[in-house]
PDB file of C-alpha atoms in Angstrom:
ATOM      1  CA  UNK J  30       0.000   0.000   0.000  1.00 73.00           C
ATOM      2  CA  UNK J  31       3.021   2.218   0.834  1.00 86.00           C
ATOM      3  CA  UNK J  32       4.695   2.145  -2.637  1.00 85.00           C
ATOM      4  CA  UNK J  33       1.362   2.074  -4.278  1.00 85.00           C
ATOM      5  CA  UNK J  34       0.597   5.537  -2.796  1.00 90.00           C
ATOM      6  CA  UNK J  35       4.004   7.343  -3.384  1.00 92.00           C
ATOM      7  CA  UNK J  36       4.192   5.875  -7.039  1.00 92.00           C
ATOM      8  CA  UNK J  37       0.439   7.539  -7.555  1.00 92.00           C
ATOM      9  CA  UNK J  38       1.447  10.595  -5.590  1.00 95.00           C
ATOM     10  CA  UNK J  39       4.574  11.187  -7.569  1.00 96.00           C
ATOM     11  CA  UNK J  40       2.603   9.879 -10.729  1.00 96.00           C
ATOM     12  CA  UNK J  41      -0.132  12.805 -10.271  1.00 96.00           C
ATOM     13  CA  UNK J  42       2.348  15.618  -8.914  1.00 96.00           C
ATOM     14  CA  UNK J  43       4.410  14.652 -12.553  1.00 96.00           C
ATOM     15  CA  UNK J  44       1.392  14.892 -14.440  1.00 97.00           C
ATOM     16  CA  UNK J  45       0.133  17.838 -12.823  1.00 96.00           C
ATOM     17  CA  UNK J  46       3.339  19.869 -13.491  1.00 95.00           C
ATOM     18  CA  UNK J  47       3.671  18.794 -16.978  1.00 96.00           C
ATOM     19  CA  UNK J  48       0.397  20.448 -17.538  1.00 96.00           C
ATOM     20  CA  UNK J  49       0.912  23.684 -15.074  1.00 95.00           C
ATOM     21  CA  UNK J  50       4.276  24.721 -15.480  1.00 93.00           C
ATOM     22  CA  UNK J  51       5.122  27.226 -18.127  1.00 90.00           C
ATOM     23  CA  UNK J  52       7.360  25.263 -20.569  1.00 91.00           C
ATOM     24  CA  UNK J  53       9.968  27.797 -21.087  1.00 84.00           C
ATOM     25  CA  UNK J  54      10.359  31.599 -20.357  1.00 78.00           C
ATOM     26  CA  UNK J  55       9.184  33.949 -23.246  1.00 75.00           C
ATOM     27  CA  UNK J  56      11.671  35.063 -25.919  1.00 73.00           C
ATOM     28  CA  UNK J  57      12.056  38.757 -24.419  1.00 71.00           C
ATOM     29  CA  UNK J  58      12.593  36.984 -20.881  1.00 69.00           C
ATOM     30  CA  UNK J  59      15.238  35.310 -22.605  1.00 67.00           C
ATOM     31  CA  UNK J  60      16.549  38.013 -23.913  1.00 66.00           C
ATOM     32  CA  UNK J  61      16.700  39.789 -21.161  1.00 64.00           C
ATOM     33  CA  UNK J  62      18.612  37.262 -18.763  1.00 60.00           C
ATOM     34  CA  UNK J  63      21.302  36.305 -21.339  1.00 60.00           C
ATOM     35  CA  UNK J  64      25.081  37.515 -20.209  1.00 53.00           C
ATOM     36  CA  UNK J  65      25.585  38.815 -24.105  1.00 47.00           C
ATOM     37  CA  UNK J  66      22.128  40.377 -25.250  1.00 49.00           C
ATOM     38  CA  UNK J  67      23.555  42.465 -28.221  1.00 46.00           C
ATOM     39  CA  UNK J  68      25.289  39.420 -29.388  1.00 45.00           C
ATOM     40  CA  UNK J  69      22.332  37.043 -28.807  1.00 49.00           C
ATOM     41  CA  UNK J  70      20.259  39.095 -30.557  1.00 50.00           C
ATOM     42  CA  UNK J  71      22.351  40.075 -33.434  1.00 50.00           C
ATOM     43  CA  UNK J  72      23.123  36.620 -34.227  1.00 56.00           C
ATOM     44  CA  UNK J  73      19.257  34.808 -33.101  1.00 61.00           C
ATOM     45  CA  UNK J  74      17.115  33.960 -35.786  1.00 78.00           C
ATOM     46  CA  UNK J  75      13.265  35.921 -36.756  1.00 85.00           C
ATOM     47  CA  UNK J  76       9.913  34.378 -36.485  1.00 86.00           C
ATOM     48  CA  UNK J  77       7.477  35.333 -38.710  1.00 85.00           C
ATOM     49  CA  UNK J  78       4.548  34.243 -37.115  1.00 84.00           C
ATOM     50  CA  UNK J  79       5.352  35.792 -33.408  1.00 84.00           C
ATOM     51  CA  UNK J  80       6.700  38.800 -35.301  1.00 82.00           C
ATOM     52  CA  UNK J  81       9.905  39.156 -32.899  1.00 81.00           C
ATOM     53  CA  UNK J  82      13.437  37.595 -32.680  1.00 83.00           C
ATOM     54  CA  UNK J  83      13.739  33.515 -32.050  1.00 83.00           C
ATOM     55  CA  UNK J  84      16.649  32.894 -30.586  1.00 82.00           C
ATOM     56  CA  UNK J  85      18.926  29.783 -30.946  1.00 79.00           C
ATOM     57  CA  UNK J  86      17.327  26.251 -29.601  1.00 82.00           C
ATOM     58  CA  UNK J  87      13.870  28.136 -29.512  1.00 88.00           C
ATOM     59  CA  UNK J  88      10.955  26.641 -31.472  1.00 90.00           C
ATOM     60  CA  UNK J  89       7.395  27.953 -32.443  1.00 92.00           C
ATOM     61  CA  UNK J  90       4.820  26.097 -31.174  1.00 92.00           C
ATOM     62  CA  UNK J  91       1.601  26.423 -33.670  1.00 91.00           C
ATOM     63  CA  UNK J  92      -0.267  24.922 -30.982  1.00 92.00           C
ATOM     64  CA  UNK J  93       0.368  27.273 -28.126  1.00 89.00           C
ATOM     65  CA  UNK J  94       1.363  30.196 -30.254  1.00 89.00           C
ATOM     66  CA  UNK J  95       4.583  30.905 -29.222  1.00 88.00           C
ATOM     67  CA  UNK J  96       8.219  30.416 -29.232  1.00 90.00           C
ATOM     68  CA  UNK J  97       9.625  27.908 -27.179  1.00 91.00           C
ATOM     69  CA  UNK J  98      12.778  27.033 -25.515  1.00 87.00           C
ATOM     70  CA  UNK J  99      14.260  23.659 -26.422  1.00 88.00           C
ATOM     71  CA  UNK J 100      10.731  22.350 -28.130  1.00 93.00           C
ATOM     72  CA  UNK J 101      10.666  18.585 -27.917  1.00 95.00           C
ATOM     73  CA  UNK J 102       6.987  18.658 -28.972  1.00 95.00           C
ATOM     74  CA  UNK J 103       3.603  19.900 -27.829  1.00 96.00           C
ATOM     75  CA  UNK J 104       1.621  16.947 -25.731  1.00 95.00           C
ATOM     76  CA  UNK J 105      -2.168  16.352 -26.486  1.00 94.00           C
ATOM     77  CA  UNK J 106      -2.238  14.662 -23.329  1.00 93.00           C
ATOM     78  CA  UNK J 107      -1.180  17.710 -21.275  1.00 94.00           C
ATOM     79  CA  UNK J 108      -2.236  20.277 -23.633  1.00 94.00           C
ATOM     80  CA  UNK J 109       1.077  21.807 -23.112  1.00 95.00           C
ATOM     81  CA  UNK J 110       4.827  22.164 -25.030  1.00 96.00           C
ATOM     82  CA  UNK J 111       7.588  19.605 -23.378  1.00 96.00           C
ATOM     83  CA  UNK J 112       9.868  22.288 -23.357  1.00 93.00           C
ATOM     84  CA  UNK J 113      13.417  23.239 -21.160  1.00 89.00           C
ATOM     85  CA  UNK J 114      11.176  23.867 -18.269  1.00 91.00           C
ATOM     86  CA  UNK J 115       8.678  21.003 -18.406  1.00 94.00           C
ATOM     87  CA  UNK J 116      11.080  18.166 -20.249  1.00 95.00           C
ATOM     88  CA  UNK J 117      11.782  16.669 -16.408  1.00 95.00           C
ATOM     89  CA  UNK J 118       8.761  16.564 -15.238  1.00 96.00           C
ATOM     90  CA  UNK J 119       7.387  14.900 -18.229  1.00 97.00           C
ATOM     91  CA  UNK J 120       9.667  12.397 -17.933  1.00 97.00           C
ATOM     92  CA  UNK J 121       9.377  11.749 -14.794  1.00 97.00           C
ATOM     93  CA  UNK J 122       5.479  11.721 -15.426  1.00 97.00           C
ATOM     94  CA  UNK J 123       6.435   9.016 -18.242  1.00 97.00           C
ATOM     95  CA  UNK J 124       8.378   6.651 -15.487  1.00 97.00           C
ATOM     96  CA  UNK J 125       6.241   7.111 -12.431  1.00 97.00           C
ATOM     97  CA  UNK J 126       3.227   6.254 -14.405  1.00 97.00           C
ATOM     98  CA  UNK J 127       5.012   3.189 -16.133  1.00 97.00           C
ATOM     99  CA  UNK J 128       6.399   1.798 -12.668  1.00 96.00           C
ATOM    100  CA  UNK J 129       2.671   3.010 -11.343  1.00 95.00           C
ATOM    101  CA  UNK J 130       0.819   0.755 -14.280  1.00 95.00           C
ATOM    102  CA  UNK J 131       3.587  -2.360 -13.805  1.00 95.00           C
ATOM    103  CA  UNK J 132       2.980  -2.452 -10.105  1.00 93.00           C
ATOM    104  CA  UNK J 133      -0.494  -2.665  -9.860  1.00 91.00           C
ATOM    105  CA  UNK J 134      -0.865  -5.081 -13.041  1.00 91.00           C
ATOM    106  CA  UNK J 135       1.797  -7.482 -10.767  1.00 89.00           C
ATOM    107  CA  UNK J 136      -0.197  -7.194  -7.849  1.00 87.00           C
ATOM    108  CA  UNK J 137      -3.290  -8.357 -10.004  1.00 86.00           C
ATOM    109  CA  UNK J 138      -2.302 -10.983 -11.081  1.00 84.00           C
ATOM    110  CA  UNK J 139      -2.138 -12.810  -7.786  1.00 78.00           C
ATOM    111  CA  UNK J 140      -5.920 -11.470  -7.017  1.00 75.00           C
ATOM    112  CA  UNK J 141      -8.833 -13.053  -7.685  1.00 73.00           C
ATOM    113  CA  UNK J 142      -9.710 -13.798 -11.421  1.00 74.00           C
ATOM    114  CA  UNK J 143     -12.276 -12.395 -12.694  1.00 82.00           C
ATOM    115  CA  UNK J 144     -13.233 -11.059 -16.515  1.00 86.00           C
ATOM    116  CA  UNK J 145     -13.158  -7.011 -15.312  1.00 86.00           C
ATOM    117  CA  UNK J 146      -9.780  -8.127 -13.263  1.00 86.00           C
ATOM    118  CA  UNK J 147      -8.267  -9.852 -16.629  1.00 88.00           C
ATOM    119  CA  UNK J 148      -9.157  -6.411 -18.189  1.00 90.00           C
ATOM    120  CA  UNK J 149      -7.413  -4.408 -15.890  1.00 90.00           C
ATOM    121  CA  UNK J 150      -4.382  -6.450 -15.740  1.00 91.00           C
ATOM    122  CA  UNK J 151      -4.052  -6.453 -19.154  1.00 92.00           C
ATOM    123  CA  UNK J 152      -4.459  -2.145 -19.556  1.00 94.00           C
ATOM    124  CA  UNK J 153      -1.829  -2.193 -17.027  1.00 94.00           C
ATOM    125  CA  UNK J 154       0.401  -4.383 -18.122  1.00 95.00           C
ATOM    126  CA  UNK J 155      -0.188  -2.452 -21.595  1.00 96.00           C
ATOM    127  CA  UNK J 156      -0.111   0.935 -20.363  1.00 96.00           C
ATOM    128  CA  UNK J 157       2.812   0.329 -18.829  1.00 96.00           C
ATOM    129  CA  UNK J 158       5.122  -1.356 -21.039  1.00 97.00           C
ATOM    130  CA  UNK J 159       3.748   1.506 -23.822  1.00 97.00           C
ATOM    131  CA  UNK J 160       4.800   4.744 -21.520  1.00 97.00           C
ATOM    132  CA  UNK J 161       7.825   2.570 -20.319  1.00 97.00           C
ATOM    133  CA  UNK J 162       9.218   2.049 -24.160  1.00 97.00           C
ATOM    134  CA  UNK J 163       8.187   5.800 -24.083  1.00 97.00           C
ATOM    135  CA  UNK J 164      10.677   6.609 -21.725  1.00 97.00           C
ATOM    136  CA  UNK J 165      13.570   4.830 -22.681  1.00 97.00           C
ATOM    137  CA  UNK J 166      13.145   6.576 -26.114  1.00 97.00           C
ATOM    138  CA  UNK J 167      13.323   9.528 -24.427  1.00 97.00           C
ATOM    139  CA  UNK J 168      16.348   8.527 -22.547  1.00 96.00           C
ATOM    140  CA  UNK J 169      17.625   7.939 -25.888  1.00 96.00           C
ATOM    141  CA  UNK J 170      16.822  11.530 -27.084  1.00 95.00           C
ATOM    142  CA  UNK J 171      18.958  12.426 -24.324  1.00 93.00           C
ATOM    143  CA  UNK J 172      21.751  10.184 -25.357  1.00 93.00           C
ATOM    144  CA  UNK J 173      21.644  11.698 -28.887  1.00 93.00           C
ATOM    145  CA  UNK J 174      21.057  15.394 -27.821  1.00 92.00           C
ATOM    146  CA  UNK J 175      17.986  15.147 -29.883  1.00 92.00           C
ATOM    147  CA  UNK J 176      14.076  16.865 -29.501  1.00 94.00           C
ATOM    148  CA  UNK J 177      11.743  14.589 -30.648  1.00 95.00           C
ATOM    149  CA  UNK J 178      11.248  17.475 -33.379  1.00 93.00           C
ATOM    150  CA  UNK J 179      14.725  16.763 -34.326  1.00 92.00           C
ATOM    151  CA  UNK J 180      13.993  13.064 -34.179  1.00 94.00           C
ATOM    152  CA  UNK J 181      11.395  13.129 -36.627  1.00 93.00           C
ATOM    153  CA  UNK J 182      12.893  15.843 -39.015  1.00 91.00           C
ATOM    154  CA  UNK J 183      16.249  13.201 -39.267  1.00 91.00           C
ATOM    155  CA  UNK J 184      18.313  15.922 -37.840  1.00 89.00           C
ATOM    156  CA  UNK J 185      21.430  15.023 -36.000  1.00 88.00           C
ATOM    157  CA  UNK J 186      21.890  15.928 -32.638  1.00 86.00           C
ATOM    158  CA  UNK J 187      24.891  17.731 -30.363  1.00 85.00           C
ATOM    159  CA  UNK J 188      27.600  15.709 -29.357  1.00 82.00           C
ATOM    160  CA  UNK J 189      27.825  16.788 -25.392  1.00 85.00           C
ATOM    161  CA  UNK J 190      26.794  12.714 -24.203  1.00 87.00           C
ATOM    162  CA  UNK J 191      24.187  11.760 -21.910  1.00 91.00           C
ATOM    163  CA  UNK J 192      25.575  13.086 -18.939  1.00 91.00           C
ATOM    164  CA  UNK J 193      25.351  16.520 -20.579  1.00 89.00           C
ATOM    165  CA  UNK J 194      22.323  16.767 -21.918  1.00 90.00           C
ATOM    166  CA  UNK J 195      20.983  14.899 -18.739  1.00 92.00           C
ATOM    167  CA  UNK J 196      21.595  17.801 -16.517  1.00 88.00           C
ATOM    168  CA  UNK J 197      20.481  20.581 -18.907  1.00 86.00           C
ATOM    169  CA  UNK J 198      16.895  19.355 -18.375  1.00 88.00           C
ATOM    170  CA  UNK J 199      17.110  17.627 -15.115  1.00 91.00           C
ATOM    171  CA  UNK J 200      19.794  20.566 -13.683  1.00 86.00           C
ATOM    172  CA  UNK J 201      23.024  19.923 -11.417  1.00 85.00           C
ATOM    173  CA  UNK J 202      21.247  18.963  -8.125  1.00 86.00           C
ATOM    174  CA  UNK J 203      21.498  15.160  -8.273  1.00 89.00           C
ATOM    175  CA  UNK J 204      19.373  14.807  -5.181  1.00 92.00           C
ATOM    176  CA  UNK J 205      16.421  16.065  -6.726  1.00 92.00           C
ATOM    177  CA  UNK J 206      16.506  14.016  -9.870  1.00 94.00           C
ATOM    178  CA  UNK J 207      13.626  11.763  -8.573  1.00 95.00           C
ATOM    179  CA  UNK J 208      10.919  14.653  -7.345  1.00 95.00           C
ATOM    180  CA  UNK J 209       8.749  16.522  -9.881  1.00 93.00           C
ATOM    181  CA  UNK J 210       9.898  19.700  -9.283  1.00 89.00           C
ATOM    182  CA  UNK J 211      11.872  22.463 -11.192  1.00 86.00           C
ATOM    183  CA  UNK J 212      15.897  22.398  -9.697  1.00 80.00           C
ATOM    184  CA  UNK J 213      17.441  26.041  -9.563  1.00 78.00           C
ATOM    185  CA  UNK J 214      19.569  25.182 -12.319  1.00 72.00           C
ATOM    186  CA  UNK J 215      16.913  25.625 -14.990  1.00 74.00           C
ATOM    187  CA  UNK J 216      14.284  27.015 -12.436  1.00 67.00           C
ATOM    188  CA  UNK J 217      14.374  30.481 -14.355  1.00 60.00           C
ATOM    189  CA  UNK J 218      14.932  28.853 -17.749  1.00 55.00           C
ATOM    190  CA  UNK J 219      18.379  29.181 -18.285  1.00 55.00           C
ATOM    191  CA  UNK J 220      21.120  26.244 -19.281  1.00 57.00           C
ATOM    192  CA  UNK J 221      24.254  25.325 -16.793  1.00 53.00           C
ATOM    193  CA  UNK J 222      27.135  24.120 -19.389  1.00 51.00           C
ATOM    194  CA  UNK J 223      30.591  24.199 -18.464  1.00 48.00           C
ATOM    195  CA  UNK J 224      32.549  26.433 -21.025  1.00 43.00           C
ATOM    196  CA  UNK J 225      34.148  23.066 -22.627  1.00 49.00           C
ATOM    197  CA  UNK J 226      30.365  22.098 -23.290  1.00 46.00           C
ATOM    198  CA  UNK J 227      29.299  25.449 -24.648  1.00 46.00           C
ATOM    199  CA  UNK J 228      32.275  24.939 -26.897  1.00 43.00           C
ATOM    200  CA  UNK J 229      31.967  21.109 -27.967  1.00 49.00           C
ATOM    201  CA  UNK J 230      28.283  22.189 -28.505  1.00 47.00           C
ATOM    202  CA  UNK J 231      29.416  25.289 -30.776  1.00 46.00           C
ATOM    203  CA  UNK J 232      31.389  23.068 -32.779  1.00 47.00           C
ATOM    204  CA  UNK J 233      29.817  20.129 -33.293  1.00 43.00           C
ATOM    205  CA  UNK J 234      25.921  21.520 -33.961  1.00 38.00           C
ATOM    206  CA  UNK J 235      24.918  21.552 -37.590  1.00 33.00           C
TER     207      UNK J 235
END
């Protein structure tokens, strides 16, 4: 009962951010925050639809109307853009709900049978093997320093390594890798790379 409540408690809290928090600060908040703002905006790129400067790893969103920071894609199932500031929660969301589904289609099994029991054993089982291949693809978006935009497109992806690209969504603070909640690393939308990865990214980006 004990796991089965703080899987569905982190579960919800997950799911809950991934449709409440604001996936990335706006373009003139970015602006506004970076250490080089002539140079950022000299050199960032112009979307037509917003009408204002998009600068590098930002996105438009036709969904949401708006420019975002480090777009993976826009979820149906959140009604919101897996951006910098929501891509840890929604993985976490992803993994909580997988272990979540697993669990409770284990502890089914040994239950009584019954047709409506079969039927939920089998959605869980289901459910959860579906987010759970979800999540390791994910995990391998990391690995390839890849959006799932970029995925799709067939464009290739930095060459920082897991590690890396790990921390730029889940932030620095290791201890809070497991809770649902924005680290101050990336709390105001910002990325922490050493200046070796800032120049390994430089390089190696097409």
């Amino acid at each position: 009962m004990v796991i089965d409540a703080i899987l569905t408690a982190f579960m919800v809290v997950s799911y809950t951010c991934a449709i409440f928090i604001t996936p990335s600060l706006s373009v003139q908040a970015h602006l506004a925050s970076s250490e080089d703002n002539a140079t950022t905006e000299n050199e960032a790129r112009f979307c037509e639809k917003c009408d204002a400067i998009k600068p590098e790893d930002f996105h438009h969103c036709s969904v949401c109307g708006r420019c975002i920071s480090h777009m993976d894609h826009h979820c149906p199932w959140t009604s919101n853009c897996v951006g910098l500031r929501t891509k840890k929660v929604f993985i976490l969301f992803l993994f909580y709900t997988s272990i979540s589904c697993l669990w409770s289609g284990a502890l089914l099994i040994n239950s009584k049978h019954s047709i409506f029991v079969s039927i939920i054993t089998a959605l869980s089982f289901g459910i959860g093997n579906l987010l759970g291949g979800y999540f390791v693809f994910h995990l391998y978006l990391l690995w390839q320093g890849k959006t799932t935009l970029d995925f799709m497109a067939g464009r290739s992806g930095n060459k920082l390594g897991f590690v890396a690209n790990f921390r730029v969504n889940f932030g620095h603070e290791w201890w809070l890798y497991p809770f649902p909640i924005l680290p101050p690393s990336i709390r105001h939308g910002q990325l922490m790379r050493s200046d070796d990865e800032c120049a390994k990214l430089h390089g190696d980006i097409i």
